[in-house]
Coordinates of C-alpha atoms and ligand atoms in Angstrom, one line a residue:
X1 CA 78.4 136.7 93.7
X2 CA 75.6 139.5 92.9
X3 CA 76.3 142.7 91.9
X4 CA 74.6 145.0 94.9
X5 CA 73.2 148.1 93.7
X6 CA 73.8 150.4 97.0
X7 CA 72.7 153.7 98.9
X8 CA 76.8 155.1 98.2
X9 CA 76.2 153.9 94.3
X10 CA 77.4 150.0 93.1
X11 CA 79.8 147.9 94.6
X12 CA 82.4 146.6 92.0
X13 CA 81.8 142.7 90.7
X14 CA 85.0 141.2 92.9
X15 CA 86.2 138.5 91.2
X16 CA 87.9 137.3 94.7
X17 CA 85.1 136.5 96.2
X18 CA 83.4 133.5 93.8
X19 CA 87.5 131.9 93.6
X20 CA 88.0 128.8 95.5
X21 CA 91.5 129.4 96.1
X22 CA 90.9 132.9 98.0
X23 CA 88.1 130.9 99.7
X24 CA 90.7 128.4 100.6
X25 CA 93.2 131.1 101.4
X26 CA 90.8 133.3 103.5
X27 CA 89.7 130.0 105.4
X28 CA 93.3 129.4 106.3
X29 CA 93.9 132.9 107.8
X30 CA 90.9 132.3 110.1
X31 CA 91.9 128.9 111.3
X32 CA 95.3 130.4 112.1
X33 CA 93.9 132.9 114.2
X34 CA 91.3 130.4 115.9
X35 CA 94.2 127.7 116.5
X36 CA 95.4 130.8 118.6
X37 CA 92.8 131.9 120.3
X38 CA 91.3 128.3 120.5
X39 CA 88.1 129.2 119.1
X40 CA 87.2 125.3 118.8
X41 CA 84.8 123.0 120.9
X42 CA 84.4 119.4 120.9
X43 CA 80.3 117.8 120.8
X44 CA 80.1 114.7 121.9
X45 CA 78.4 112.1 120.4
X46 CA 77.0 108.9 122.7
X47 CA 78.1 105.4 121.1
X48 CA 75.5 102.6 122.4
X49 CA 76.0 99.2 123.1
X50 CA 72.5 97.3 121.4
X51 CA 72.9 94.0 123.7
X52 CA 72.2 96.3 127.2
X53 CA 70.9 99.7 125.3
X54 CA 73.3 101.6 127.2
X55 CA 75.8 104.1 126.6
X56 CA 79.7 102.5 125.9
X57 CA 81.9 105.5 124.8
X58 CA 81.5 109.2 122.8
X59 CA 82.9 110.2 119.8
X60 CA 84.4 113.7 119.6
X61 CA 83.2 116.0 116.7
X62 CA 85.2 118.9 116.4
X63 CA 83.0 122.3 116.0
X64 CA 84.5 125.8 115.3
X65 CA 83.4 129.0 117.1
X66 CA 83.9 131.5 114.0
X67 CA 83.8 134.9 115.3
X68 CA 82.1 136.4 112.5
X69 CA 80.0 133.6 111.0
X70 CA 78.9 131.1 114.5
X71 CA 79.4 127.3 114.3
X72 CA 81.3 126.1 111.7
X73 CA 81.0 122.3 110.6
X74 CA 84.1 119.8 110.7
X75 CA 82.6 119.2 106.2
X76 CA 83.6 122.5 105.9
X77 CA 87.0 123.2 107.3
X78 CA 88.7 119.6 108.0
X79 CA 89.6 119.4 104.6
X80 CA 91.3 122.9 104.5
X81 CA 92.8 122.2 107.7
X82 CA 93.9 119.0 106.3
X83 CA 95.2 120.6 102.5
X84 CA 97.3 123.1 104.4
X85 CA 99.0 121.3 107.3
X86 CA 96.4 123.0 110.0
X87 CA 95.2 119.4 111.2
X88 CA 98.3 118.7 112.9
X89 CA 98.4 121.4 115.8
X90 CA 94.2 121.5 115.7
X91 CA 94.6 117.9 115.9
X92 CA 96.8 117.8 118.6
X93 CA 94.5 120.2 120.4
X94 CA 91.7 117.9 119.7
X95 CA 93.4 114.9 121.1
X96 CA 94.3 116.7 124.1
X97 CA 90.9 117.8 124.9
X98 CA 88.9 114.8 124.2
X99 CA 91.4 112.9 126.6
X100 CA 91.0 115.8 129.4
X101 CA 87.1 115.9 128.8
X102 CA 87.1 111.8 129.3
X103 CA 89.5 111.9 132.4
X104 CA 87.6 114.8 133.8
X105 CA 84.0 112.7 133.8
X106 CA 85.9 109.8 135.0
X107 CA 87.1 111.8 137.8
X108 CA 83.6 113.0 138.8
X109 CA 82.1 109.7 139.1
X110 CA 79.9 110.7 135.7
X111 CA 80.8 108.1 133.9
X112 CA 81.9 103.8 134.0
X113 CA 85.7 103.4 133.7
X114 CA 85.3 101.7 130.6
X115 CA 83.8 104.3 128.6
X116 CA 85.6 104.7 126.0
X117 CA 86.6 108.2 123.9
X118 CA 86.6 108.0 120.1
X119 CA 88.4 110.8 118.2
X120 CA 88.9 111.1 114.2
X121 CA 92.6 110.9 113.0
X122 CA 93.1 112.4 109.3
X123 CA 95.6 110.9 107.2
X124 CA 97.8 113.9 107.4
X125 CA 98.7 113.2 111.1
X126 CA 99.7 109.8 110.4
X127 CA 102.4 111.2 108.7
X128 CA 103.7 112.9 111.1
X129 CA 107.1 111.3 112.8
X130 CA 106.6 112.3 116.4
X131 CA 102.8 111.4 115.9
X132 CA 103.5 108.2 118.9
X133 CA 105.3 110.5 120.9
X134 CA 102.5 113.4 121.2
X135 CA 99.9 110.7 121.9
X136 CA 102.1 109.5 124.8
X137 CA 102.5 112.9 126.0
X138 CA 98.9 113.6 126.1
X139 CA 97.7 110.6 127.7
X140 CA 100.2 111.5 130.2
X141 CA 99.3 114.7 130.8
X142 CA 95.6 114.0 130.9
X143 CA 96.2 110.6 133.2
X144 CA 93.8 109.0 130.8
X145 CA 94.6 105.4 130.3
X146 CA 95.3 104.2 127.1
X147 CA 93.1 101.5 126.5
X148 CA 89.6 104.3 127.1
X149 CA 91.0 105.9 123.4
X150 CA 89.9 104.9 120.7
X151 CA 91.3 106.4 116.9
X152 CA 89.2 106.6 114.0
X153 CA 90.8 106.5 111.0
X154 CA 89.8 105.7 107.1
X155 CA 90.5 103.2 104.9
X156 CA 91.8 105.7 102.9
X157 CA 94.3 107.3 105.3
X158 CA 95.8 103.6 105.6
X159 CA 96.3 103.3 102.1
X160 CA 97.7 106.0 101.3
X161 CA 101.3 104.7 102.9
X162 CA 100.2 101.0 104.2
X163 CA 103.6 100.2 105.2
X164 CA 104.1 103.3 107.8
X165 CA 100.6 103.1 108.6
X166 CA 100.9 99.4 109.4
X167 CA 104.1 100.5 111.8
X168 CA 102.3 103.3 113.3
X169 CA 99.1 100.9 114.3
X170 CA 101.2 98.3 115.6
X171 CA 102.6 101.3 118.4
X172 CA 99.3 102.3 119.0
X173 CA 97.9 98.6 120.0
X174 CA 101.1 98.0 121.7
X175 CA 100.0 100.6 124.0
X176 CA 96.7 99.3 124.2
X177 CA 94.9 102.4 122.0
X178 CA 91.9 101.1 120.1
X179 CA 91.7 101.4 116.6
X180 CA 88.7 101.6 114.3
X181 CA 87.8 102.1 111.1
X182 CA 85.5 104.6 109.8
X183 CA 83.0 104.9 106.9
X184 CA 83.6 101.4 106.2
X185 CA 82.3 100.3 103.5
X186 CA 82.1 103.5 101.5
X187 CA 86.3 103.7 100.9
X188 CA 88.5 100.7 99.1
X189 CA 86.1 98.1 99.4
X190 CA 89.5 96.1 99.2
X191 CA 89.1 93.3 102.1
X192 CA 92.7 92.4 101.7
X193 CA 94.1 94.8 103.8
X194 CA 92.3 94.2 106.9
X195 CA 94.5 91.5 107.7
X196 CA 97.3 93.8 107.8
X197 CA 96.2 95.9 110.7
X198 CA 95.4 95.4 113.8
X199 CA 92.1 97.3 113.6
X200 CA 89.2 96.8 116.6
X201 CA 86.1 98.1 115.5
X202 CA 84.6 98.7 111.8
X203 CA 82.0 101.9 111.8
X204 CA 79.9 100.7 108.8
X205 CA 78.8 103.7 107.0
X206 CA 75.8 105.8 107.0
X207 CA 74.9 105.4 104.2
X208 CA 74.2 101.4 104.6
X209 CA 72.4 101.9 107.6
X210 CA 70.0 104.7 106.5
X211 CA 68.5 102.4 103.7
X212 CA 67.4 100.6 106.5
X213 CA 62.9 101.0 106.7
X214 CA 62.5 97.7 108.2
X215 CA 62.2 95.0 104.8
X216 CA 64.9 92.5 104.4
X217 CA 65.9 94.1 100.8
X218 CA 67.1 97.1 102.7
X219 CA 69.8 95.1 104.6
X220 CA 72.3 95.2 101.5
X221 CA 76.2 94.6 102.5
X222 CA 75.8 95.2 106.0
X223 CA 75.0 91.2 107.1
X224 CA 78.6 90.7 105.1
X225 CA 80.4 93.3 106.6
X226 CA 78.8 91.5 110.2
X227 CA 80.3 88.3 109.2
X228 CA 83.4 89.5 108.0
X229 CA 83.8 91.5 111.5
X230 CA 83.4 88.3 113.5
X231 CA 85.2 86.3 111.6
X232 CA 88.3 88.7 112.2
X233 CA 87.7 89.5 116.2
X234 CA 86.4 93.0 115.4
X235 CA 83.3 94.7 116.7
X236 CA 80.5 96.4 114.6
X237 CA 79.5 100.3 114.9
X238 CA 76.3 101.3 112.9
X239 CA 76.6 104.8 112.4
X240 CA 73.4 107.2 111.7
X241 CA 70.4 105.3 113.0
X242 CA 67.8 108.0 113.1
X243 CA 64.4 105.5 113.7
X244 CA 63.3 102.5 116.0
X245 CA 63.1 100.2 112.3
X246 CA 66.6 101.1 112.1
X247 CA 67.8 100.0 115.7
X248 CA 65.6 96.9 115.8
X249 CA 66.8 95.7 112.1
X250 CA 70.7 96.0 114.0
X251 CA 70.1 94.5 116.8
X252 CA 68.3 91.3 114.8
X253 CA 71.8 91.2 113.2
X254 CA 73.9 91.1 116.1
X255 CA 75.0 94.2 115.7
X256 CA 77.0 95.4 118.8
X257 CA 77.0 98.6 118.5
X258 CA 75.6 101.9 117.2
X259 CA 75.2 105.9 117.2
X260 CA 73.0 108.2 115.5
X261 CA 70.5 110.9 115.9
X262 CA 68.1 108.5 117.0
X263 CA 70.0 108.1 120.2
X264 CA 71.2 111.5 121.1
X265 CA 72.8 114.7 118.3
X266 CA 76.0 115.4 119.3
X267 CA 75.9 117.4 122.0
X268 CA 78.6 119.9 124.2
X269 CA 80.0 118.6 127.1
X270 CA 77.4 119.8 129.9
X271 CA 75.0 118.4 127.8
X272 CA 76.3 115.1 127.7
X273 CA 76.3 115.7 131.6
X274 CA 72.7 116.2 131.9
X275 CA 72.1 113.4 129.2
X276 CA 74.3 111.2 131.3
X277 CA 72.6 111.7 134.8
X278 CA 69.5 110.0 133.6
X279 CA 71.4 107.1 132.8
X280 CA 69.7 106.5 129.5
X281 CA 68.9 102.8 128.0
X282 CA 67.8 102.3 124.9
Ligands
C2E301 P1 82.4 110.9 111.0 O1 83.7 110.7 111.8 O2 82.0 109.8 110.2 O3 81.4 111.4 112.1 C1 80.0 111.1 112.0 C2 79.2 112.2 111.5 O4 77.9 111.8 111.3 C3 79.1 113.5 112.4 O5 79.1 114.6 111.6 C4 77.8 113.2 113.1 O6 77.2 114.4 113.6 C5 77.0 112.7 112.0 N1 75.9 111.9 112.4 C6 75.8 111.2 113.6 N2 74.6 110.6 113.7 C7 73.9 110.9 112.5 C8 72.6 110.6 112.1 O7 71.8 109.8 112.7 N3 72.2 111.1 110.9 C9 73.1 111.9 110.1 N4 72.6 112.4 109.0 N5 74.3 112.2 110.6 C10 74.7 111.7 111.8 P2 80.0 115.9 111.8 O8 80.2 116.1 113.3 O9 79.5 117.0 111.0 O10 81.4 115.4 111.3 C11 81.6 115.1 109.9 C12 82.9 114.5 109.7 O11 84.0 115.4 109.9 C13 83.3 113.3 110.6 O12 82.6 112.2 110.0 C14 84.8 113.3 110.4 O13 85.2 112.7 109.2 C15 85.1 114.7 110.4 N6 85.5 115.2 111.7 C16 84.7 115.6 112.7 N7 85.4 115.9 113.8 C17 86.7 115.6 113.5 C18 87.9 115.7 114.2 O14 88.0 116.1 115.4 N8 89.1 115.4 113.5 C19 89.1 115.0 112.2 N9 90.2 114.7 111.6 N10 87.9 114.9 111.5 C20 86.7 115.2 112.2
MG302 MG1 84.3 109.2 113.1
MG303 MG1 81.8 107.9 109.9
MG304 MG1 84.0 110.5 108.1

């Protein structure tokens, strides 16, 4: 922090203001307040299917409405929310409006029944007991059938307690909830565990897909991480495809489907609307 030389004389160096625990601390007070006044909005993000080129679900990115500073990215305050317990209600809030938000389009005609809903789950909420419970309560009171949710989850938020994780999964295919996992590729890198839970959909990583310009060298691990996908009944997400060398490299691969600026930004719900009415196909 600069010292600011001022009109009323010098503002005294605060030594609060460069120490990540006030930053931390200061960050919580605000998301307390805007878990009140639910100062959140979910973007939507379209997820495309590369055999027809057209739209198959959204993922929901959570954005926050700070009063003082404007949009806030999920980088920034997820893992606070996470390191102090604030990810359970604002997840719960999350969950609840991406289901209403699905259910709502569905409604209206806007969309095909099978479009699907993906929303992030942080390890945190896995721990919670009632977790199953909440979920059932939601998709009751949003009328949403289970099987148009799916839960992304990392391979880290797995590990971290396999065995209740394991449990918890199992419930959640029971009831016909989708599961994928996200970043893959970038987490473990342990193949073992796959086996273990009944997972749908791996969402290889950005950061494999944006070497992608089009050469064969470029392709790296994500023809392995293809194979390994069929070979276990899972589908493929490429995440982060932002050019036309990109989306033509995945869908000589077989890949079956994919997301990325190249397609649409996220986007707020009326948006997604407009985007929607056009009935894009890429
Ligand atoms: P994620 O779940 O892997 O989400 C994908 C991120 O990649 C999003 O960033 C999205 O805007 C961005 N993205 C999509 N296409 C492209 C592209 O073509 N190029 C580039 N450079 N980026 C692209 P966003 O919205 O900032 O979210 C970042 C992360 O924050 C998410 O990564 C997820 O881990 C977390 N997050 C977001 N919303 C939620 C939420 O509701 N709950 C929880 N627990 N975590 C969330
Ligand atoms: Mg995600
Ligand atoms: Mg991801
Ligand atoms: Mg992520």
């Amino acid at each position: 922090c600069a010292k600011k030389q001022g009109s009323a004389g010098y503002r005294v160096f605060d030594p609060t203001m460069s120490n990540p625990a006030f930053k931390v601390f200061q960050m919580e007070t605000d998301l307390r307040r805007s878990l009140q006044h639910q100062d959140f909005q979910l973007y939507y993000q379209p997820i495309v299917s590369l055999d027809t080129g057209k739209i198959v679900g959204f993922e929901a990115l959570v954005r926050w409405k700070h009063p003082l500073r404007g949009l806030i990215s999920p980088v920034e305050f997820i893992p606070v929310a996470e390191e102090t317990g604030l990810i359970v209600p604002l997840g719960q809030w999350i969950l609840y409006e991406a289901c209403r938000q699905l259910r709502y389009w569905q409604t209206q005609g806007a969309i095909a029944r099978d479009i699907t809903m993906s929303v992030n789950f942080s390890a945190r909420q896995f721990s919670q007991p009632d977790l199953i419970e909440q979920i059932d309560r939601i998709l009751a009171e949003t009328q949403l059938n289970p099987q148009n949710l799916k839960l992304e989850i990392t391979e880290s938020s797995i590990m971290e307690n396999t065995e209740i994780a394991a449990a918890m999964l199992h419930q959640l295919r029971q009831r016909h909830i989708q599961l994928s996992i996200d970043d893959f590729g970038t987490g473990y890198s342990s193949l073992s565990y796959l086996h273990a839970f009944p997972v749908n959909t791996l969402k290889i990583d950005r950061t494999f897909v944006q070497r992608l310009n089009g050469t064969p060298e470029t392709l790296g691990l994500i023809p392995a991480i293809l194979s390994i996908a069929k070979t276990m009944g899972m589908s493929v997400v490429a995440e982060g495809i932002e050019t036309p060398q990109q989306l033509e490299q995945l869908r000589a691969l077989s890949c079956d489907f994919s997301q990325g600026y190249f397609f649409s930004h996220p986007l707020a719900a009326q948006q997604i609307e407009e985007l929607i009415i056009t009935a894009p196909e890429w």
